[in-house]
Amino acid sequence: MPTAVLLISCPDRPGLVHAVAEFVLAANGNVLHAEQHVDREAGVFFQRVEFELDEATLGRDQVATAFAPVANRFGMHADVHFSDERPRIAVLASREAHCLGDLLGRWRAGELPAEIVAVISNHADHAALATFSGVPFHHLPVTPDTKAAQEAALVELLRGYRVELVVLARYMQVLTSTVLDAFPAQIINIHHSFLPAFVGARPYHQAQQRGVKLIGATAHYATADLDEGPIIAQDVEPVSHRDSVADLIGKGRDLETVVLARAVRAHVEHRTLVFGNKTIVFG
Amino acid sequence: MPTAVLLISCPDRPGLVHAVAEFVLAANGNVLHAEQHVDREAGVFFQRVEFELDEATLGRDQVATAFAPVANRFGMHADVHFSDERPRIAVLASREAHCLGDLLGRWRAGELPAEIVAVISNHADHAALATFSGVPFHHLPVTPDTKAAQEAALVELLRGYRVELVVLARYMQVLTSTVLDAFPAQIINIHHSFLPAFVGARPYHQAQQRGVKLIGATAHYATADLDEGPIIAQDVEPVSHRDSVADLIGKGRDLETVVLARAVRAHVEHRTLVFGNKTIVFG
Amino acid sequence: MPTAVLLISCPDRPGLVHAVAEFVLAANGNVLHAEQHVDREAGVFFQRVEFELDEATLGRDQVATAFAPVANRFGMHADVHFSDERPRIAVLASREAHCLGDLLGRWRAGELPAEIVAVISNHADHAALATFSGVPFHHLPVTPDTKAAQEAALVELLRGYRVELVVLARYMQVLTSTVLDAFPAQIINIHHSFLPAFVGARPYHQAQQRGVKLIGATAHYATADLDEGPIIAQDVEPVSHRDSVADLIGKGRDLETVVLARAVRAHVEHRTLVFGNKTIVFG
Amino acid sequence: MPTAVLLISCPDRPGLVHAVAEFVLAANGNVLHAEQHVDREAGVFFQRVEFELDEATLGRDQVATAFAPVANRFGMHADVHFSDERPRIAVLASREAHCLGDLLGRWRAGELPAEIVAVISNHADHAALATFSGVPFHHLPVTPDTKAAQEAALVELLRGYRVELVVLARYMQVLTSTVLDAFPAQIINIHHSFLPAFVGARPYHQAQQRGVKLIGATAHYATADLDEGPIIAQDVEPVSHRDSVADLIGKGRDLETVVLARAVRAHVEHRTLVFGNKTIVFG
């Protein structure tokens, strides 16, 4: 039996949990998971409810319409997803293969409830890896002069694939609003430091220079403010004075792959909600 | 405004979440947190609901009675707690002071929503520490010959203090059913290994002998099967070939204090539910 | 300039560090790293010394001979390795691809100072993955009846490749002395629990049954006592009551790949020394 | 038998390891631990050598003199320490007790090879805690107007106690050069974030604002550049959208105590060497 996921946000007030539970019960659904959060400062209520859907009682095409009265009554923003509809992902990479290879490997192993529909790169290196995984590869080279055209082509390509999530798997090009605005809260980037430390280029060099005893990686939604978008996942690894920049880069690779995979999984399982500059990640 | 916590378990079926939400709404309460879990194999539903209690609408003495029809209808076992009623704790220790000192320090700093009402030990060592913290100290020495009498005295003492949680903070005596049966699921022990590895005595010696690269600590509810009770919290720390048994013991102290404190906090915040030999720990 | 690594063990006594340093100095070498360890209970000294080798003064073929007088004087067991001689690895896998795929990916990315010369499996599944990585694939199916013959063929194959390290990357066959004796302290296995907890089959099922709050993985040298060999690396990951066995298996995959890769790297960088049932892992 | 520790830094060149080993051997010492590090960019060699001292052959008062020829020959800066000479520590705190209480508890338990000779605070709160631990307490209140005089009094007090390490255990006053210059590389501060993120005041508020998924703590040597001194130890803890600033502060306390204790221990075990803005922390 497929499950439905409701992702809800609205002004906080009593009765919200009850109203949603009532809707699920009336639809003959069975709640599997429900988790809510209240941002007390902002007075906003957030909820993720996953329930077994009885399509004989309520077809999936009817869920949004049936829920509309509840949503209207409480001023809810509500998204509905179904467990057997797998989000369509494009993975963008530059020269480094570790994040891309890891995501493709997880996907081939059935670990990601999603479809990787395209691999796109500004370099030609990963064609064989994509092909081996049975995913179309697109080479979109870019120079400062061609950046505008390349981004336009990128957006067109992503739209052609009906992509719902763009994963920047160490894609080393800064995206402009051309791309960012076309996929709001749908682009996940991996930054190779524990943000907000070491923004910008060469964070491992910065880390080595500062003599930190931890390095980190941060997965976040990409926004116009580079490295300032809502954080989804972070992790760190101990390092020491013995670690050269090359060592940090090596250790960092493992962090980057794991943190990015964790963020992608949270997104495609519909466990993330962006509010302002923060991400609520349901368990 | 105080909050009420409902801890519920019952056979799983549709409508449970709705029924509880309806009860809270009818009582003019406002749900702050609600988390549920279904053990699919056993077909059992567990829920923790924390809500702001409007005592003008429903007095705290009436909550259990008012909830009884819901509980009966669904065959629920339900406990109710209030945030301003602080569980009464007795801490038992033997020679080592680190867990006891840590708990007392947290309590003095206001970190534990509970009252430490007594410190009890089979040695006299910690009298000054207890007194400094303003907690009565009781010395209950024990030998193999006096064990039965000592345990009887211990139970009487705990009952006299109306103790709701007994914390074995490196209390190195094995408790018999005399004590265990008097406080079911109300005794938390800290074992100095990551169970189920290294049960019994001298786990750090066992760990050094086996050459493990991690040591751990486990907080669990004490049961008749030594070191086999439901686990509440666990953590580990890396070690290496350089660590002597003394080093392991030193590193282990930090683990033990942190893991025990985490478990005690979960219990007194009414976030734990024991089911069979497992503990559900709500977030 | 290539570096040489001396791995030394001998009865402890004064003058050992000096004698080795004198040898390196006389050879016009420059010590890059030196780390020693004394097992005080056993009275045994262990050392790893890495030094820049001046082949004009001492050719690499002469190092062992030149060091022999020092080794004899102190009763040392000494191995010598060179940084530009890459150990030859065979990876054995069964159905699951995650550890195999991870090792191949690291190797393709230049992260492993070694050569993966063969992938061998009792199933045919991974032929494409091996081929994609440019590594010969061998399918050696096995049944209870053919086990002796299969192991003999396996040893012959490994010897034909002049393999120096056998990595059991979730190879689900128990090896007998036919294979174990042919590659002493040269076979690394990954076990999917934090040993010594949950030895044997289905450790994630055992973990779920016991209600632990951590799962782990252990890389160890394979010996005749299943899951009892000298531990090289271990790590854990938090889990909760919400995790099904399938969830544990999924989380465990990441642990297994990272822990196995860490152990393989330590071995091929000549940072491991087995003593009794323990592994000294130099930093 | 007491041990001696040599902490050495000098320009890198061949023969250093040999020269030190030769000195120890000539003194009839036995090397227990030796660890070295080369900063290749700077061309500087660092070493920590711990050896059993045979005072019949070389008295502890003679070690420095006996080593001087070696030090001069190689341009070494060398410090010598003895395991039975316990560094004298003053702990400074403001209102919060957790780091102070933790250090005193460890010291009472015999975990710190040092003497805590004084507790000093700008508030009167911790007098009882210090007294309970048998340590003199000094109340040195401070206002903007009296800061210069208070710092002068502080330096005088520290000198009167012949303090060798000043631990800022959540001492919330910024120290000027009056104090800093009097104790170079002898003042350890705990900052409640993973530096370089969230420098300055209220890091937990900053962390909550930024929506990070980790909080951290950093122990570092205090320098004129606030929060920019050489880092000794860092650690982090996962947090989520559910954590209020108060929750972060609570979780942070555990991090702060553990990280500060780790740094203090490394210092009093003579395992730290400051070079430029980095700290080498030997294992």
PDB file of N, CA, C and O in Angstrom, chain B residues 179-229:
ATOM      1  N   VAL B 179      14.920  -5.452  45.655  1.00  0.00           N
ATOM      2  CA  VAL B 179      14.941  -4.057  45.224  1.00  0.00           C
ATOM      3  C   VAL B 179      14.313  -3.904  43.833  1.00  0.00           C
ATOM      4  O   VAL B 179      13.505  -3.005  43.585  1.00  0.00           O
ATOM      5  N   LEU B 180      14.674  -4.813  42.926  1.00  0.00           N
ATOM      6  CA  LEU B 180      14.235  -4.673  41.533  1.00  0.00           C
ATOM      7  C   LEU B 180      12.713  -4.675  41.425  1.00  0.00           C
ATOM      8  O   LEU B 180      12.133  -3.882  40.679  1.00  0.00           O
ATOM      9  N   ASP B 181      12.073  -5.581  42.173  1.00  0.00           N
ATOM     10  CA  ASP B 181      10.622  -5.690  42.049  1.00  0.00           C
ATOM     11  C   ASP B 181       9.904  -4.505  42.681  1.00  0.00           C
ATOM     12  O   ASP B 181       8.752  -4.212  42.339  1.00  0.00           O
ATOM     13  N   ALA B 182      10.590  -3.848  43.605  1.00  0.00           N
ATOM     14  CA  ALA B 182       9.961  -2.703  44.271  1.00  0.00           C
ATOM     15  C   ALA B 182       9.948  -1.466  43.376  1.00  0.00           C
ATOM     16  O   ALA B 182       9.156  -0.548  43.601  1.00  0.00           O
ATOM     17  N   PHE B 183      10.816  -1.440  42.369  1.00  0.00           N
ATOM     18  CA  PHE B 183      10.921  -0.264  41.500  1.00  0.00           C
ATOM     19  C   PHE B 183      11.027  -0.685  40.032  1.00  0.00           C
ATOM     20  O   PHE B 183      12.045  -0.474  39.390  1.00  0.00           O
ATOM     21  N   PRO B 184       9.965  -1.275  39.496  1.00  0.00           N
ATOM     22  CA  PRO B 184      10.047  -1.778  38.115  1.00  0.00           C
ATOM     23  C   PRO B 184      10.172  -0.624  37.119  1.00  0.00           C
ATOM     24  O   PRO B 184       9.421   0.350  37.174  1.00  0.00           O
ATOM     25  N   ALA B 185      11.127  -0.769  36.207  1.00  0.00           N
ATOM     26  CA  ALA B 185      11.397   0.262  35.194  1.00  0.00           C
ATOM     27  C   ALA B 185      11.651   1.621  35.829  1.00  0.00           C
ATOM     28  O   ALA B 185      11.374   2.659  35.241  1.00  0.00           O
ATOM     29  N   GLN B 186      12.134   1.591  37.073  1.00  0.00           N
ATOM     30  CA  GLN B 186      12.446   2.836  37.761  1.00  0.00           C
ATOM     31  C   GLN B 186      13.877   2.834  38.289  1.00  0.00           C
ATOM     32  O   GLN B 186      14.238   3.670  39.107  1.00  0.00           O
ATOM     33  N   ILE B 187      14.664   1.880  37.831  1.00  0.00           N
ATOM     34  CA  ILE B 187      16.068   1.823  38.255  1.00  0.00           C
ATOM     35  C   ILE B 187      16.933   1.885  37.003  1.00  0.00           C
ATOM     36  O   ILE B 187      16.812   1.047  36.114  1.00  0.00           O
ATOM     37  N   ILE B 188      17.784   2.896  36.944  1.00  0.00           N
ATOM     38  CA  ILE B 188      18.681   3.048  35.797  1.00  0.00           C
ATOM     39  C   ILE B 188      20.098   2.736  36.246  1.00  0.00           C
ATOM     40  O   ILE B 188      20.573   3.277  37.241  1.00  0.00           O
ATOM     41  N   ASN B 189      20.743   1.875  35.496  1.00  0.00           N
ATOM     42  CA  ASN B 189      22.125   1.496  35.785  1.00  0.00           C
ATOM     43  C   ASN B 189      23.033   1.963  34.648  1.00  0.00           C
ATOM     44  O   ASN B 189      22.611   2.042  33.500  1.00  0.00           O
ATOM     45  N   ILE B 190      24.275   2.282  34.992  1.00  0.00           N
ATOM     46  CA  ILE B 190      25.270   2.565  33.951  1.00  0.00           C
ATOM     47  C   ILE B 190      26.258   1.405  33.929  1.00  0.00           C
ATOM     48  O   ILE B 190      26.844   1.042  34.962  1.00  0.00           O
ATOM     49  N   HIS B 191      26.391   0.792  32.752  1.00  0.00           N
ATOM     50  CA  HIS B 191      27.376  -0.288  32.598  1.00  0.00           C
ATOM     51  C   HIS B 191      28.515   0.240  31.742  1.00  0.00           C
ATOM     52  O   HIS B 191      28.287   0.885  30.717  1.00  0.00           O
ATOM     53  N   HIS B 192      29.736  -0.090  32.124  1.00  0.00           N
ATOM     54  CA  HIS B 192      30.885   0.521  31.469  1.00  0.00           C
ATOM     55  C   HIS B 192      31.390  -0.283  30.275  1.00  0.00           C
ATOM     56  O   HIS B 192      32.575  -0.572  30.154  1.00  0.00           O
ATOM     57  N   SER B 193      30.453  -0.597  29.372  1.00  0.00           N
ATOM     58  CA  SER B 193      30.830  -1.131  28.060  1.00  0.00           C
ATOM     59  C   SER B 193      29.670  -0.873  27.116  1.00  0.00           C
ATOM     60  O   SER B 193      28.577  -0.529  27.559  1.00  0.00           O
ATOM     61  N   PHE B 194      29.913  -1.032  25.816  1.00  0.00           N
ATOM     62  CA  PHE B 194      28.797  -0.975  24.869  1.00  0.00           C
ATOM     63  C   PHE B 194      28.164  -2.354  24.827  1.00  0.00           C
ATOM     64  O   PHE B 194      28.597  -3.239  24.139  1.00  0.00           O
ATOM     65  N   LEU B 195      27.124  -2.504  25.631  1.00  0.00           N
ATOM     66  CA  LEU B 195      26.431  -3.784  25.668  1.00  0.00           C
ATOM     67  C   LEU B 195      25.841  -4.102  24.293  1.00  0.00           C
ATOM     68  O   LEU B 195      25.481  -3.193  23.570  1.00  0.00           O
ATOM     69  N   PRO B 196      25.776  -5.376  23.916  1.00  0.00           N
ATOM     70  CA  PRO B 196      25.984  -6.570  24.737  1.00  0.00           C
ATOM     71  C   PRO B 196      27.442  -7.029  24.821  1.00  0.00           C
ATOM     72  O   PRO B 196      27.674  -8.142  25.295  1.00  0.00           O
ATOM     73  N   ALA B 197      28.393  -6.237  24.379  1.00  0.00           N
ATOM     74  CA  ALA B 197      29.781  -6.660  24.537  1.00  0.00           C
ATOM     75  C   ALA B 197      30.222  -6.446  25.977  1.00  0.00           C
ATOM     76  O   ALA B 197      29.816  -5.477  26.604  1.00  0.00           O
ATOM     77  N   PHE B 198      31.040  -7.347  26.466  1.00  0.00           N
ATOM     78  CA  PHE B 198      31.691  -7.191  27.767  1.00  0.00           C
ATOM     79  C   PHE B 198      30.708  -7.038  28.916  1.00  0.00           C
ATOM     80  O   PHE B 198      30.728  -6.062  29.649  1.00  0.00           O
ATOM     81  N   VAL B 199      29.810  -7.994  29.032  1.00  0.00           N
ATOM     82  CA  VAL B 199      28.945  -8.019  30.199  1.00  0.00           C
ATOM     83  C   VAL B 199      29.794  -8.392  31.407  1.00  0.00           C
ATOM     84  O   VAL B 199      30.924  -8.853  31.283  1.00  0.00           O
ATOM     85  N   GLY B 200      29.229  -8.161  32.586  1.00  0.00           N
ATOM     86  CA  GLY B 200      29.880  -8.612  33.813  1.00  0.00           C
ATOM     87  C   GLY B 200      30.974  -7.689  34.279  1.00  0.00           C
ATOM     88  O   GLY B 200      31.012  -6.523  33.918  1.00  0.00           O
ATOM     89  N   ALA B 201      31.865  -8.264  35.070  1.00  0.00           N
ATOM     90  CA  ALA B 201      32.868  -7.451  35.760  1.00  0.00           C
ATOM     91  C   ALA B 201      34.031  -7.107  34.844  1.00  0.00           C
ATOM     92  O   ALA B 201      34.309  -7.793  33.874  1.00  0.00           O
ATOM     93  N   ARG B 202      34.674  -5.998  35.179  1.00  0.00           N
ATOM     94  CA  ARG B 202      35.921  -5.599  34.541  1.00  0.00           C
ATOM     95  C   ARG B 202      35.843  -5.498  33.030  1.00  0.00           C
ATOM     96  O   ARG B 202      36.684  -6.036  32.303  1.00  0.00           O
ATOM     97  N   PRO B 203      34.870  -4.791  32.520  1.00  0.00           N
ATOM     98  CA  PRO B 203      34.754  -4.682  31.062  1.00  0.00           C
ATOM     99  C   PRO B 203      35.941  -3.973  30.405  1.00  0.00           C
ATOM    100  O   PRO B 203      36.269  -4.288  29.250  1.00  0.00           O
ATOM    101  N   TYR B 204      36.575  -3.046  31.096  1.00  0.00           N
ATOM    102  CA  TYR B 204      37.722  -2.380  30.469  1.00  0.00           C
ATOM    103  C   TYR B 204      38.896  -3.344  30.328  1.00  0.00           C
ATOM    104  O   TYR B 204      39.653  -3.277  29.358  1.00  0.00           O
ATOM    105  N   HIS B 205      39.037  -4.246  31.294  1.00  0.00           N
ATOM    106  CA  HIS B 205      40.068  -5.274  31.142  1.00  0.00           C
ATOM    107  C   HIS B 205      39.741  -6.180  29.962  1.00  0.00           C
ATOM    108  O   HIS B 205      40.607  -6.525  29.162  1.00  0.00           O
ATOM    109  N   GLN B 206      38.476  -6.553  29.857  1.00  0.00           N
ATOM    110  CA  GLN B 206      38.068  -7.380  28.711  1.00  0.00           C
ATOM    111  C   GLN B 206      38.331  -6.648  27.388  1.00  0.00           C
ATOM    112  O   GLN B 206      38.777  -7.238  26.406  1.00  0.00           O
ATOM    113  N   ALA B 207      38.031  -5.359  27.390  1.00  0.00           N
ATOM    114  CA  ALA B 207      38.188  -4.577  26.161  1.00  0.00           C
ATOM    115  C   ALA B 207      39.653  -4.499  25.755  1.00  0.00           C
ATOM    116  O   ALA B 207      40.003  -4.642  24.573  1.00  0.00           O
ATOM    117  N   GLN B 208      40.513  -4.278  26.757  1.00  0.00           N
ATOM    118  CA  GLN B 208      41.939  -4.189  26.453  1.00  0.00           C
ATOM    119  C   GLN B 208      42.445  -5.532  25.943  1.00  0.00           C
ATOM    120  O   GLN B 208      43.240  -5.602  25.005  1.00  0.00           O
ATOM    121  N   GLN B 209      41.961  -6.590  26.560  1.00  0.00           N
ATOM    122  CA  GLN B 209      42.345  -7.943  26.174  1.00  0.00           C
ATOM    123  C   GLN B 209      41.954  -8.245  24.725  1.00  0.00           C
ATOM    124  O   GLN B 209      42.722  -8.833  23.973  1.00  0.00           O
ATOM    125  N   ARG B 210      40.764  -7.802  24.341  1.00  0.00           N
ATOM    126  CA  ARG B 210      40.264  -8.105  22.997  1.00  0.00           C
ATOM    127  C   ARG B 210      40.858  -7.176  21.944  1.00  0.00           C
ATOM    128  O   ARG B 210      40.760  -7.438  20.750  1.00  0.00           O
ATOM    129  N   GLY B 211      41.450  -6.066  22.371  1.00  0.00           N
ATOM    130  CA  GLY B 211      42.056  -5.162  21.396  1.00  0.00           C
ATOM    131  C   GLY B 211      41.052  -4.361  20.601  1.00  0.00           C
ATOM    132  O   GLY B 211      41.281  -4.068  19.427  1.00  0.00           O
ATOM    133  N   VAL B 212      39.944  -3.996  21.220  1.00  0.00           N
ATOM    134  CA  VAL B 212      38.954  -3.192  20.495  1.00  0.00           C
ATOM    135  C   VAL B 212      39.478  -1.777  20.253  1.00  0.00           C
ATOM    136  O   VAL B 212      40.377  -1.312  20.951  1.00  0.00           O
ATOM    137  N   LYS B 213      38.910  -1.119  19.274  1.00  0.00           N
ATOM    138  CA  LYS B 213      39.329   0.240  18.921  1.00  0.00           C
ATOM    139  C   LYS B 213      38.308   1.274  19.393  1.00  0.00           C
ATOM    140  O   LYS B 213      38.404   2.458  19.042  1.00  0.00           O
ATOM    141  N   LEU B 214      37.315   0.816  20.131  1.00  0.00           N
ATOM    142  CA  LEU B 214      36.298   1.682  20.730  1.00  0.00           C
ATOM    143  C   LEU B 214      36.004   1.151  22.121  1.00  0.00           C
ATOM    144  O   LEU B 214      35.963  -0.052  22.318  1.00  0.00           O
ATOM    145  N   ILE B 215      35.776   2.057  23.058  1.00  0.00           N
ATOM    146  CA  ILE B 215      35.154   1.618  24.308  1.00  0.00           C
ATOM    147  C   ILE B 215      33.826   2.338  24.423  1.00  0.00           C
ATOM    148  O   ILE B 215      33.582   3.340  23.751  1.00  0.00           O
ATOM    149  N   GLY B 216      32.954   1.815  25.291  1.00  0.00           N
ATOM    150  CA  GLY B 216      31.629   2.393  25.359  1.00  0.00           C
ATOM    151  C   GLY B 216      31.046   2.349  26.748  1.00  0.00           C
ATOM    152  O   GLY B 216      31.649   1.835  27.693  1.00  0.00           O
ATOM    153  N   ALA B 217      29.859   2.945  26.844  1.00  0.00           N
ATOM    154  CA  ALA B 217      29.082   2.887  28.074  1.00  0.00           C
ATOM    155  C   ALA B 217      27.614   2.755  27.692  1.00  0.00           C
ATOM    156  O   ALA B 217      27.198   3.231  26.629  1.00  0.00           O
ATOM    157  N   THR B 218      26.863   2.100  28.556  1.00  0.00           N
ATOM    158  CA  THR B 218      25.460   1.806  28.284  1.00  0.00           C
ATOM    159  C   THR B 218      24.625   2.090  29.526  1.00  0.00           C
ATOM    160  O   THR B 218      24.897   1.529  30.589  1.00  0.00           O
ATOM    161  N   ALA B 219      23.611   2.930  29.377  1.00  0.00           N
ATOM    162  CA  ALA B 219      22.650   3.126  30.469  1.00  0.00           C
ATOM    163  C   ALA B 219      21.412   2.301  30.145  1.00  0.00           C
ATOM    164  O   ALA B 219      20.908   2.338  29.018  1.00  0.00           O
ATOM    165  N   HIS B 220      20.935   1.542  31.142  1.00  0.00           N
ATOM    166  CA  HIS B 220      19.794   0.667  30.887  1.00  0.00           C
ATOM    167  C   HIS B 220      18.968   0.535  32.161  1.00  0.00           C
ATOM    168  O   HIS B 220      19.467   0.782  33.273  1.00  0.00           O
ATOM    169  N   TYR B 221      17.730   0.163  31.990  1.00  0.00           N
ATOM    170  CA  TYR B 221      16.911  -0.166  33.141  1.00  0.00           C
ATOM    171  C   TYR B 221      17.404  -1.488  33.720  1.00  0.00           C
ATOM    172  O   TYR B 221      17.661  -2.439  32.970  1.00  0.00           O
ATOM    173  N   ALA B 222      17.542  -1.517  35.046  1.00  0.00           N
ATOM    174  CA  ALA B 222      18.040  -2.718  35.704  1.00  0.00           C
ATOM    175  C   ALA B 222      16.936  -3.761  35.781  1.00  0.00           C
ATOM    176  O   ALA B 222      15.790  -3.454  36.130  1.00  0.00           O
ATOM    177  N   THR B 223      17.283  -4.984  35.448  1.00  0.00           N
ATOM    178  CA  THR B 223      16.356  -6.111  35.539  1.00  0.00           C
ATOM    179  C   THR B 223      17.077  -7.280  36.202  1.00  0.00           C
ATOM    180  O   THR B 223      18.281  -7.203  36.489  1.00  0.00           O
ATOM    181  N   ALA B 224      16.353  -8.354  36.382  1.00  0.00           N
ATOM    182  CA  ALA B 224      16.941  -9.512  37.064  1.00  0.00           C
ATOM    183  C   ALA B 224      18.097 -10.096  36.270  1.00  0.00           C
ATOM    184  O   ALA B 224      19.016 -10.682  36.840  1.00  0.00           O
ATOM    185  N   ASP B 225      18.070  -9.931  34.942  1.00  0.00           N
ATOM    186  CA  ASP B 225      19.189 -10.414  34.134  1.00  0.00           C
ATOM    187  C   ASP B 225      20.232  -9.309  34.059  1.00  0.00           C
ATOM    188  O   ASP B 225      20.061  -8.324  33.331  1.00  0.00           O
ATOM    189  N   LEU B 226      21.278  -9.505  34.793  1.00  0.00           N
ATOM    190  CA  LEU B 226      22.328  -8.508  34.889  1.00  0.00           C
ATOM    191  C   LEU B 226      22.802  -8.073  33.491  1.00  0.00           C
ATOM    192  O   LEU B 226      23.102  -8.903  32.651  1.00  0.00           O
ATOM    193  N   ASP B 227      22.856  -6.773  33.267  1.00  0.00           N
ATOM    194  CA  ASP B 227      23.370  -6.214  32.014  1.00  0.00           C
ATOM    195  C   ASP B 227      22.499  -6.574  30.806  1.00  0.00           C
ATOM    196  O   ASP B 227      22.933  -6.422  29.661  1.00  0.00           O
ATOM    197  N   GLU B 228      21.292  -7.077  31.070  1.00  0.00           N
ATOM    198  CA  GLU B 228      20.430  -7.466  29.955  1.00  0.00           C
ATOM    199  C   GLU B 228      19.182  -6.586  29.868  1.00  0.00           C
ATOM    200  O   GLU B 228      18.317  -6.820  29.025  1.00  0.00           O
ATOM    201  N   GLY B 229      19.065  -5.592  30.727  1.00  0.00           N
ATOM    202  CA  GLY B 229      17.861  -4.781  30.751  1.00  0.00           C
ATOM    203  C   GLY B 229      17.740  -3.870  29.548  1.00  0.00           C
ATOM    204  O   GLY B 229      18.677  -3.707  28.764  1.00  0.00           O
TER     205      GLY B 229
END
